[in-house]
Tab-separated table of C-alpha atoms in Angstrom:
chain	number	residue	atom	x	y	z
A	1	MET	CA	-139.809	64.537	-151.928
A	2	ASN	CA	-139.974	63.393	-155.596
A	3	LEU	CA	-137.588	60.559	-156.813
A	4	HIS	CA	-136.431	61.020	-160.135
A	5	GLY	CA	-136.770	57.451	-161.021
A	6	ALA	CA	-137.005	57.550	-164.781
A	7	GLU	CA	-134.357	60.169	-165.232
A	8	THR	CA	-131.983	58.155	-162.821
A	9	TRP	CA	-132.438	54.980	-164.774
A	10	ASP	CA	-131.895	56.812	-168.303
A	11	TRP	CA	-128.709	57.984	-166.822
A	12	LEU	CA	-127.627	54.760	-165.285
A	13	SER	CA	-128.478	52.637	-168.324
A	14	THR	CA	-126.153	54.583	-170.591
A	15	SER	CA	-123.381	55.314	-168.065
A	16	PRO	CA	-120.151	53.445	-168.272
A	17	LEU	CA	-120.607	52.710	-164.449
A	18	LEU	CA	-123.291	49.966	-165.235
A	19	GLY	CA	-121.294	48.016	-167.373
A	20	VAL	CA	-118.025	48.230	-165.314
A	21	THR	CA	-119.967	47.425	-162.097
A	22	LEU	CA	-122.097	44.644	-163.477
A	23	THR	CA	-118.708	43.138	-164.923
A	24	VAL	CA	-116.697	43.412	-161.911
A	25	GLY	CA	-119.661	42.467	-159.636
A	26	GLY	CA	-120.368	39.377	-161.480
A	27	TYR	CA	-116.743	38.397	-161.462
A	28	VAL	CA	-116.410	38.888	-157.778
A	29	LEU	CA	-119.631	36.833	-157.185
A	30	GLY	CA	-118.490	34.254	-159.388
A	31	ARG	CA	-115.061	33.851	-157.437
A	32	TRP	CA	-116.909	33.875	-154.145
A	33	LEU	CA	-119.387	31.096	-155.312
A	34	HIS	CA	-116.307	29.116	-156.960
A	35	ALA	CA	-114.446	29.475	-153.687
A	36	ARG	CA	-117.235	28.601	-151.448
A	37	THR	CA	-118.374	25.500	-153.406
A	38	SER	CA	-114.944	24.666	-154.915
A	39	SER	CA	-117.037	23.030	-157.738
A	40	PRO	CA	-115.451	23.374	-161.170
A	41	VAL	CA	-118.947	24.151	-162.680
A	42	PHE	CA	-118.856	27.649	-160.831
A	43	GLN	CA	-116.454	29.066	-163.302
A	44	PRO	CA	-116.201	32.956	-162.358
A	45	VAL	CA	-116.618	33.610	-166.020
A	46	LEU	CA	-119.687	31.697	-166.645
A	47	VAL	CA	-121.152	32.835	-163.299
A	48	ALA	CA	-120.733	36.478	-164.401
A	49	MET	CA	-121.984	36.009	-167.994
A	50	VAL	CA	-125.315	34.213	-166.802
A	51	VAL	CA	-125.818	37.017	-164.013
A	52	ILE	CA	-125.142	39.762	-166.721
A	53	VAL	CA	-127.127	38.113	-169.549
A	54	THR	CA	-129.962	37.584	-167.214
A	55	PHE	CA	-129.836	41.290	-165.919
A	56	LEU	CA	-129.732	42.619	-169.505
A	57	GLU	CA	-132.882	40.335	-170.505
A	58	LEU	CA	-134.708	41.592	-167.349
A	59	THR	CA	-133.942	45.277	-167.678
A	60	ASP	CA	-133.866	45.646	-171.501
A	61	VAL	CA	-130.440	47.303	-171.300
A	62	SER	CA	-129.066	46.533	-174.680
A	63	TYR	CA	-125.470	45.016	-175.373
A	64	ALA	CA	-124.380	48.272	-176.946
A	65	GLU	CA	-125.392	50.162	-173.703
A	66	PHE	CA	-123.539	47.556	-171.476
A	67	MET	CA	-120.531	47.800	-173.644
A	68	VAL	CA	-120.265	51.413	-172.872
A	69	GLY	CA	-118.612	50.280	-169.664
A	70	GLY	CA	-117.740	46.793	-170.649
A	71	SER	CA	-115.418	48.138	-173.198
A	72	TYR	CA	-113.290	49.856	-170.300
A	73	ILE	CA	-112.577	46.090	-169.050
A	74	SER	CA	-112.180	44.315	-172.415
A	75	PHE	CA	-109.812	47.071	-173.487
A	76	TRP	CA	-107.109	45.476	-171.218
A	77	LEU	CA	-107.175	42.310	-173.285
A	78	GLY	CA	-104.549	43.554	-175.639
A	79	ALA	CA	-102.071	44.447	-173.016
A	80	ALA	CA	-102.916	41.108	-171.205
A	81	THR	CA	-101.845	39.494	-174.387
A	82	VAL	CA	-98.676	41.276	-174.351
A	83	ALA	CA	-98.311	40.349	-170.684
A	84	LEU	CA	-98.383	36.710	-171.717
A	85	ALA	CA	-94.628	37.024	-172.232
A	86	LEU	CA	-94.140	37.113	-168.489
A	87	PRO	CA	-94.845	33.358	-167.793
A	88	LEU	CA	-92.951	32.410	-171.061
A	89	HIS	CA	-89.900	34.345	-169.765
A	90	GLN	CA	-90.154	32.896	-166.223
A	91	GLU	CA	-90.239	29.320	-167.364
A	92	TRP	CA	-87.818	29.726	-170.106
A	93	HIS	CA	-85.484	26.951	-168.434
A	94	LEU	CA	-88.435	24.223	-168.264
A	95	VAL	CA	-89.559	25.282	-171.660
A	96	ARG	CA	-86.058	24.940	-173.500
A	97	ARG	CA	-85.732	21.318	-172.004
A	98	ALA	CA	-89.286	20.442	-173.282
A	99	ALA	CA	-89.110	22.612	-176.404
A	100	LEU	CA	-89.890	19.813	-178.984
A	101	PRO	CA	-92.904	18.412	-176.871
A	102	VAL	CA	-94.224	21.838	-176.392
A	103	LEU	CA	-93.723	22.996	-179.956
A	104	LEU	CA	-95.265	19.753	-181.481
A	105	GLY	CA	-97.967	19.712	-178.920
A	106	VAL	CA	-98.965	23.350	-179.897
A	107	VAL	CA	-98.824	22.738	-183.553
A	108	ALA	CA	-100.762	19.559	-183.250
A	109	GLY	CA	-103.391	21.072	-181.018
A	110	THR	CA	-103.987	24.221	-183.100
A	111	LEU	CA	-103.931	22.266	-186.453
A	112	VAL	CA	-106.435	19.677	-185.294
A	113	SER	CA	-108.547	22.363	-183.602
A	114	VAL	CA	-108.829	24.743	-186.693
A	115	VAL	CA	-109.373	21.789	-189.141
A	116	CYS	CA	-111.858	20.059	-186.950
A	117	ALA	CA	-113.768	23.224	-186.291
A	118	ILE	CA	-114.262	24.038	-189.739
A	119	TRP	CA	-114.934	20.453	-190.961
A	120	VAL	CA	-117.405	19.669	-188.071
A	121	THR	CA	-119.277	23.098	-188.443
A	122	ASP	CA	-119.591	22.252	-192.129
A	123	LEU	CA	-120.673	18.500	-191.412
A	124	ALA	CA	-123.323	19.827	-189.222
A	125	GLY	CA	-124.771	22.295	-191.625
A	126	GLY	CA	-123.107	25.543	-190.722
A	127	SER	CA	-122.683	28.121	-193.449
A	128	ARG	CA	-119.219	29.343	-194.389
A	129	GLU	CA	-119.411	32.484	-192.082
A	130	LEU	CA	-120.095	30.120	-189.213
A	131	GLN	CA	-117.191	27.964	-190.216
A	132	LEU	CA	-114.833	31.001	-190.334
A	133	THR	CA	-116.582	32.229	-186.951
A	134	MET	CA	-115.695	28.880	-185.426
A	135	ALA	CA	-112.144	28.444	-186.957
A	136	PRO	CA	-109.988	30.671	-184.413
A	137	LYS	CA	-111.735	29.693	-181.173
A	138	ALA	CA	-108.885	27.827	-179.703
A	139	ALA	CA	-106.653	30.952	-179.645
A	140	THR	CA	-107.106	33.530	-176.722
A	141	THR	CA	-109.726	36.050	-177.232
A	142	PRO	CA	-107.970	39.066	-178.497
A	143	VAL	CA	-106.296	36.835	-181.203
A	144	SER	CA	-109.377	34.892	-182.229
A	145	LEU	CA	-111.309	37.997	-182.423
A	146	ALA	CA	-108.882	39.800	-184.441
A	147	LEU	CA	-108.529	36.534	-186.763
A	148	SER	CA	-112.392	36.279	-187.130
A	149	THR	CA	-112.283	40.028	-188.267
A	150	GLN	CA	-109.629	39.371	-190.768
A	151	ILE	CA	-111.242	36.324	-192.311
A	152	GLY	CA	-114.882	37.223	-192.706
A	153	GLY	CA	-116.230	35.463	-189.565
A	154	ILE	CA	-118.481	37.233	-187.039
A	155	PRO	CA	-116.091	38.474	-184.421
A	156	ALA	CA	-118.446	38.928	-181.373
A	157	LEU	CA	-119.739	35.565	-181.844
A	158	THR	CA	-116.204	34.234	-182.213
A	159	ALA	CA	-115.255	35.872	-178.739
A	160	ALA	CA	-118.332	34.189	-177.229
A	161	LEU	CA	-117.434	30.784	-178.755
A	162	THR	CA	-113.774	31.259	-177.473
A	163	ILE	CA	-114.874	31.949	-174.146
A	164	LEU	CA	-117.381	29.000	-174.095
A	165	ALA	CA	-114.260	26.572	-175.381
A	166	GLY	CA	-112.504	28.067	-172.373
A	167	ILE	CA	-115.016	27.504	-169.816
A	168	THR	CA	-115.499	23.909	-171.233
A	169	GLY	CA	-111.716	23.351	-170.875
A	170	ALA	CA	-112.100	24.529	-167.353
A	171	ILE	CA	-114.816	22.366	-166.324
A	172	LEU	CA	-114.064	19.173	-168.367
A	173	GLY	CA	-110.350	19.338	-169.066
A	174	PRO	CA	-108.659	17.830	-166.034
A	175	TRP	CA	-111.349	15.139	-166.007
A	176	VAL	CA	-110.559	14.408	-169.659
A	177	LEU	CA	-107.046	14.476	-168.990
A	178	ASP	CA	-107.382	11.928	-166.039
A	179	ARG	CA	-109.535	9.612	-168.273
A	180	ILE	CA	-106.839	9.479	-171.178
A	181	GLY	CA	-103.981	8.865	-168.768
A	182	VAL	CA	-102.080	12.141	-169.243
A	183	THR	CA	-100.531	12.595	-165.929
A	184	ASP	CA	-97.386	14.585	-166.527
A	185	GLN	CA	-97.926	18.104	-165.265
A	186	ARG	CA	-96.223	19.632	-168.214
A	187	ALA	CA	-98.325	17.628	-170.944
A	188	ARG	CA	-101.591	18.553	-168.989
A	189	GLY	CA	-100.570	22.203	-169.218
A	190	ILE	CA	-99.542	22.046	-172.823
A	191	ALA	CA	-103.218	20.737	-173.631
A	192	MET	CA	-105.000	23.189	-171.355
A	193	GLY	CA	-103.031	26.117	-172.849
A	194	SER	CA	-102.978	25.316	-176.540
A	195	VAL	CA	-106.793	24.514	-176.816
A	196	THR	CA	-108.367	26.429	-173.860
A	197	HIS	CA	-106.267	29.537	-173.503
A	198	GLY	CA	-106.768	32.072	-170.644
A	199	ILE	CA	-109.648	30.405	-168.962
A	200	GLY	CA	-108.160	26.921	-169.102
A	201	THR	CA	-104.978	28.509	-167.877
A	202	ALA	CA	-106.594	30.064	-164.862
A	203	ARG	CA	-107.875	26.403	-163.960
A	204	ALA	CA	-104.329	25.120	-164.805
A	205	LEU	CA	-102.716	27.246	-162.147
A	206	GLN	CA	-105.131	25.937	-159.760
A	207	GLU	CA	-103.928	22.246	-160.279
A	208	SER	CA	-100.248	23.084	-160.065
A	209	ARG	CA	-97.638	25.543	-160.828
A	210	THR	CA	-95.916	23.591	-163.384
A	211	GLU	CA	-99.131	22.943	-165.088
A	212	GLY	CA	-100.131	26.751	-164.903
A	213	ALA	CA	-96.900	27.728	-166.424
A	214	PHE	CA	-97.037	25.363	-169.352
A	215	SER	CA	-100.420	26.238	-170.024
A	216	ALA	CA	-99.619	30.061	-169.954
A	217	LEU	CA	-96.764	29.413	-172.314
A	218	CYS	CA	-98.804	27.276	-174.690
A	219	MET	CA	-101.542	29.760	-174.769
A	220	GLY	CA	-99.105	32.263	-176.046
A	221	LEU	CA	-97.527	29.908	-178.538
A	222	ALA	CA	-101.058	28.906	-179.745
A	223	ALA	CA	-101.948	32.462	-180.331
A	224	VAL	CA	-99.043	32.645	-182.409
A	225	ALA	CA	-99.453	29.352	-184.138
A	226	THR	CA	-103.103	30.191	-184.782
A	227	SER	CA	-102.413	33.474	-186.069
A	228	VAL	CA	-100.214	31.717	-188.885
A	229	ALA	CA	-102.428	28.481	-189.431
A	230	VAL	CA	-105.814	30.045	-189.806
A	231	PRO	CA	-105.420	32.258	-192.765
A	232	LEU	CA	-103.310	29.580	-194.382
A	233	LEU	CA	-105.835	26.702	-193.527
A	234	ILE	CA	-108.984	28.538	-194.809
A	235	LEU	CA	-107.391	28.706	-198.325
A	236	VAL	CA	-107.367	25.095	-198.539
A	237	LEU	CA	-110.470	24.094	-196.532
B	1	MET	CA	-96.138	41.316	-155.283
B	2	PRO	CA	-94.320	43.581	-152.680
B	3	HIS	CA	-96.063	46.685	-151.609
B	4	ASN	CA	-95.445	50.031	-153.424
B	5	THR	CA	-94.142	48.670	-156.609
B	6	PRO	CA	-94.611	51.141	-159.113
B	7	VAL	CA	-96.997	48.990	-161.401
B	8	LEU	CA	-97.883	51.925	-163.688
B	9	GLN	CA	-94.473	51.957	-165.135
B	10	GLY	CA	-94.915	48.447	-166.066
B	11	LEU	CA	-98.345	48.996	-167.446
B	12	MET	CA	-96.764	51.730	-169.588
B	13	VAL	CA	-94.346	49.357	-171.142
B	14	LEU	CA	-97.157	46.865	-171.787
B	15	LEU	CA	-99.250	49.497	-173.648
B	16	GLY	CA	-95.987	50.531	-175.470
B	17	CYS	CA	-95.203	47.025	-176.692
B	18	GLN	CA	-98.967	46.740	-177.793
B	19	LEU	CA	-98.759	50.028	-179.445
B	20	ALA	CA	-95.456	49.270	-181.291
B	21	GLY	CA	-97.130	46.063	-182.403
B	22	GLU	CA	-100.458	47.595	-183.553
B	23	VAL	CA	-98.707	50.393	-185.387
B	24	GLY	CA	-96.190	48.040	-186.920
B	25	VAL	CA	-98.717	45.610	-188.615
B	26	ARG	CA	-100.553	48.553	-189.895
B	27	LEU	CA	-97.550	50.264	-191.423
B	28	THR	CA	-96.404	47.204	-192.977
B	29	GLY	CA	-99.727	45.798	-194.015
B	30	ILE	CA	-98.945	42.266	-192.559
B	31	GLU	CA	-102.234	40.719	-191.430
B	32	PHE	CA	-101.250	39.631	-188.088
B	33	PRO	CA	-102.661	40.460	-184.465
B	34	GLY	CA	-100.782	43.611	-183.295
B	35	PRO	CA	-100.973	42.298	-179.581
B	36	VAL	CA	-99.294	39.227	-180.370
B	37	VAL	CA	-96.445	41.115	-182.083
B	38	GLY	CA	-96.274	43.191	-178.845
B	39	MET	CA	-95.963	39.969	-176.987
B	40	VAL	CA	-92.908	38.728	-178.717
B	41	LEU	CA	-91.500	42.352	-178.256
B	42	PHE	CA	-92.112	42.173	-174.600
B	43	LEU	CA	-90.538	38.823	-174.493
B	44	VAL	CA	-87.383	40.003	-176.171
B	45	LEU	CA	-87.270	42.968	-173.557
B	46	LEU	CA	-87.708	40.475	-170.561
B	47	ARG	CA	-84.951	38.091	-171.985
B	48	ILE	CA	-82.581	41.034	-172.374
B	49	ARG	CA	-83.548	42.965	-169.343
B	50	ARG	CA	-84.054	39.926	-166.853
B	51	PRO	CA	-86.060	42.104	-164.434
B	52	ALA	CA	-86.187	41.235	-160.539
B	53	GLU	CA	-89.323	39.936	-158.918
B	54	SER	CA	-89.932	43.220	-157.555
B	55	SER	CA	-89.670	45.190	-160.887
B	56	PRO	CA	-92.640	46.977	-162.422
B	57	LEU	CA	-91.724	45.043	-165.402
B	58	VAL	CA	-92.973	41.768	-163.662
B	59	ALA	CA	-95.715	43.263	-161.276
B	60	ALA	CA	-97.862	44.894	-164.040
B	61	PRO	CA	-98.167	41.584	-166.150
B	62	ALA	CA	-98.556	39.731	-163.105
B	63	LEU	CA	-101.607	41.767	-162.020
B	64	LEU	CA	-103.233	41.742	-165.351
B	65	LEU	CA	-102.850	37.763	-165.625
B	66	ARG	CA	-104.098	37.246	-162.117
B	67	HIS	CA	-107.292	38.719	-163.103
B	68	LEU	CA	-107.328	37.550	-166.710
B	69	ASN	CA	-110.648	35.809	-166.364
B	70	LEU	CA	-112.336	39.217	-165.739
B	71	LEU	CA	-111.445	40.678	-169.013
B	72	PHE	CA	-113.012	37.961	-170.948
B	73	ILE	CA	-116.511	38.651	-169.352
B	74	PRO	CA	-117.830	41.582	-171.503
B	75	ALA	CA	-116.797	39.630	-174.697
B	76	GLY	CA	-118.649	36.651	-173.562
B	77	VAL	CA	-121.906	38.518	-172.726
B	78	GLY	CA	-121.797	39.473	-176.342
B	79	ILE	CA	-123.643	36.154	-176.958
B	80	VAL	CA	-126.900	38.115	-176.103
B	81	VAL	CA	-126.541	39.955	-179.548
B	82	TYR	CA	-126.369	36.451	-181.258
B	83	LEU	CA	-129.064	34.621	-179.273
B	84	GLY	CA	-131.106	34.421	-182.408
B	85	THR	CA	-128.332	32.981	-184.504
B	86	VAL	CA	-127.333	30.640	-181.941
B	87	ARG	CA	-130.766	29.241	-181.614
B	88	ASP	CA	-131.071	28.912	-185.641
B	89	ASN	CA	-127.620	27.069	-185.791
B	90	ALA	CA	-127.752	25.382	-182.410
B	91	LEU	CA	-126.468	22.033	-183.907
B	92	PRO	CA	-123.500	23.176	-186.155
B	93	LEU	CA	-122.429	25.539	-183.428
B	94	ALA	CA	-122.554	22.996	-180.407
B	95	ALA	CA	-120.944	20.317	-182.545
B	96	GLY	CA	-118.303	22.576	-184.086
B	97	LEU	CA	-117.510	23.929	-180.645
B	98	TRP	CA	-117.366	20.771	-178.578
B	99	VAL	CA	-116.254	18.127	-180.891
B	100	SER	CA	-113.419	19.964	-182.154
B	101	TRP	CA	-112.607	21.164	-178.514
B	102	LEU	CA	-112.427	17.493	-177.379
B	103	VAL	CA	-110.518	16.263	-180.305
B	104	GLY	CA	-107.967	18.911	-180.241
B	105	PHE	CA	-107.532	18.675	-176.510
B	106	VAL	CA	-107.060	14.915	-176.455
B	107	VAL	CA	-104.703	15.055	-179.459
B	108	THR	CA	-102.617	17.742	-177.797
B	109	GLY	CA	-102.523	15.991	-174.429
B	110	LEU	CA	-101.483	12.755	-176.014
B	111	VAL	CA	-98.938	13.965	-178.449
B	112	ALA	CA	-97.302	16.118	-175.630
B	113	SER	CA	-97.215	13.272	-173.117
B	114	THR	CA	-95.734	10.804	-175.464
B	115	LEU	CA	-93.218	13.058	-176.667
B	116	LEU	CA	-92.278	14.053	-173.165
B	117	ARG	CA	-91.810	10.477	-172.273
B	118	LEU	CA	-89.538	9.849	-175.356
B	119	VAL	CA	-87.558	12.977	-174.586
B	120	ARG	CA	-86.955	11.542	-171.026
B	121	GLU	CA	-86.263	8.132	-172.089
B	122	ARG	CA	-83.602	9.169	-174.642
B	123	ARG	CA	-81.381	10.648	-171.726
């Protein structure tokens, strides 16, 4: 029997099945490793990214070919952004009581993150394009991606930086909050959501329900705040 | 999530809000992310309708948010396209990312916890 190896590979490397399977497979593996080791270093997103990037490098499948399937997954980010209204709605009573700390926390986090991102990137010798790529990275991916497109950054790089910021927050966030003595679950959630968006929120939900709820809320508010602040700030910075 | 919840209806509402947001920002020419407008629309809908826990309006967003991390992976893998850019600009990218992350994160945490304490003490 003749095996049609080359033809099969040609079909697979351009089929949506490859990107979808790699993404879901990497995620399932990441979740499994995370559950087995319960180490914050094994973030499911990070594990999946490492596995997939390694696979693409080894097999010479391009990112464009991977995204034939990957875009089926990332398409849902838009609907997921809309879905962020749910935790906002569910925690409305807690939120109303803590409205001022929530709002000022989000505004402070957004302004400091955007200004600092542009300023530090500039100081370290980054071009204007890199500064604009960095500026929206504290907002959740669909928003940072859209903003990067709008202000003239490199959208795909912004998306990757956003995700790295989220992974950093998921790994180091709770540790940093312990060091600086922020013990209030609501304050911890406000910090996680405002600066580390979805990936940090997934981590916050593991710490406590309250922290997760405030994180989800602040992720949504930070998305709105960043959408307003970034276009205005780049005019003056 | 209870069994047999018609998640599809909820997904349809989510997509409808996103579509309204995307079409709205394009028609008006306002430069604002469409999905965020959709989120505000959906929040207004939830505040008005106050759906039960078993409603598709709750089940569909809960499903998406439970596996939110999965949706970020393809964009994260996009870093492979920019491995060259990342190598050439390693310092500004690493400094910009991590310094601004740390400063923004610490400031937010301290501002929020200080204000929460003040609000509590006032009562």
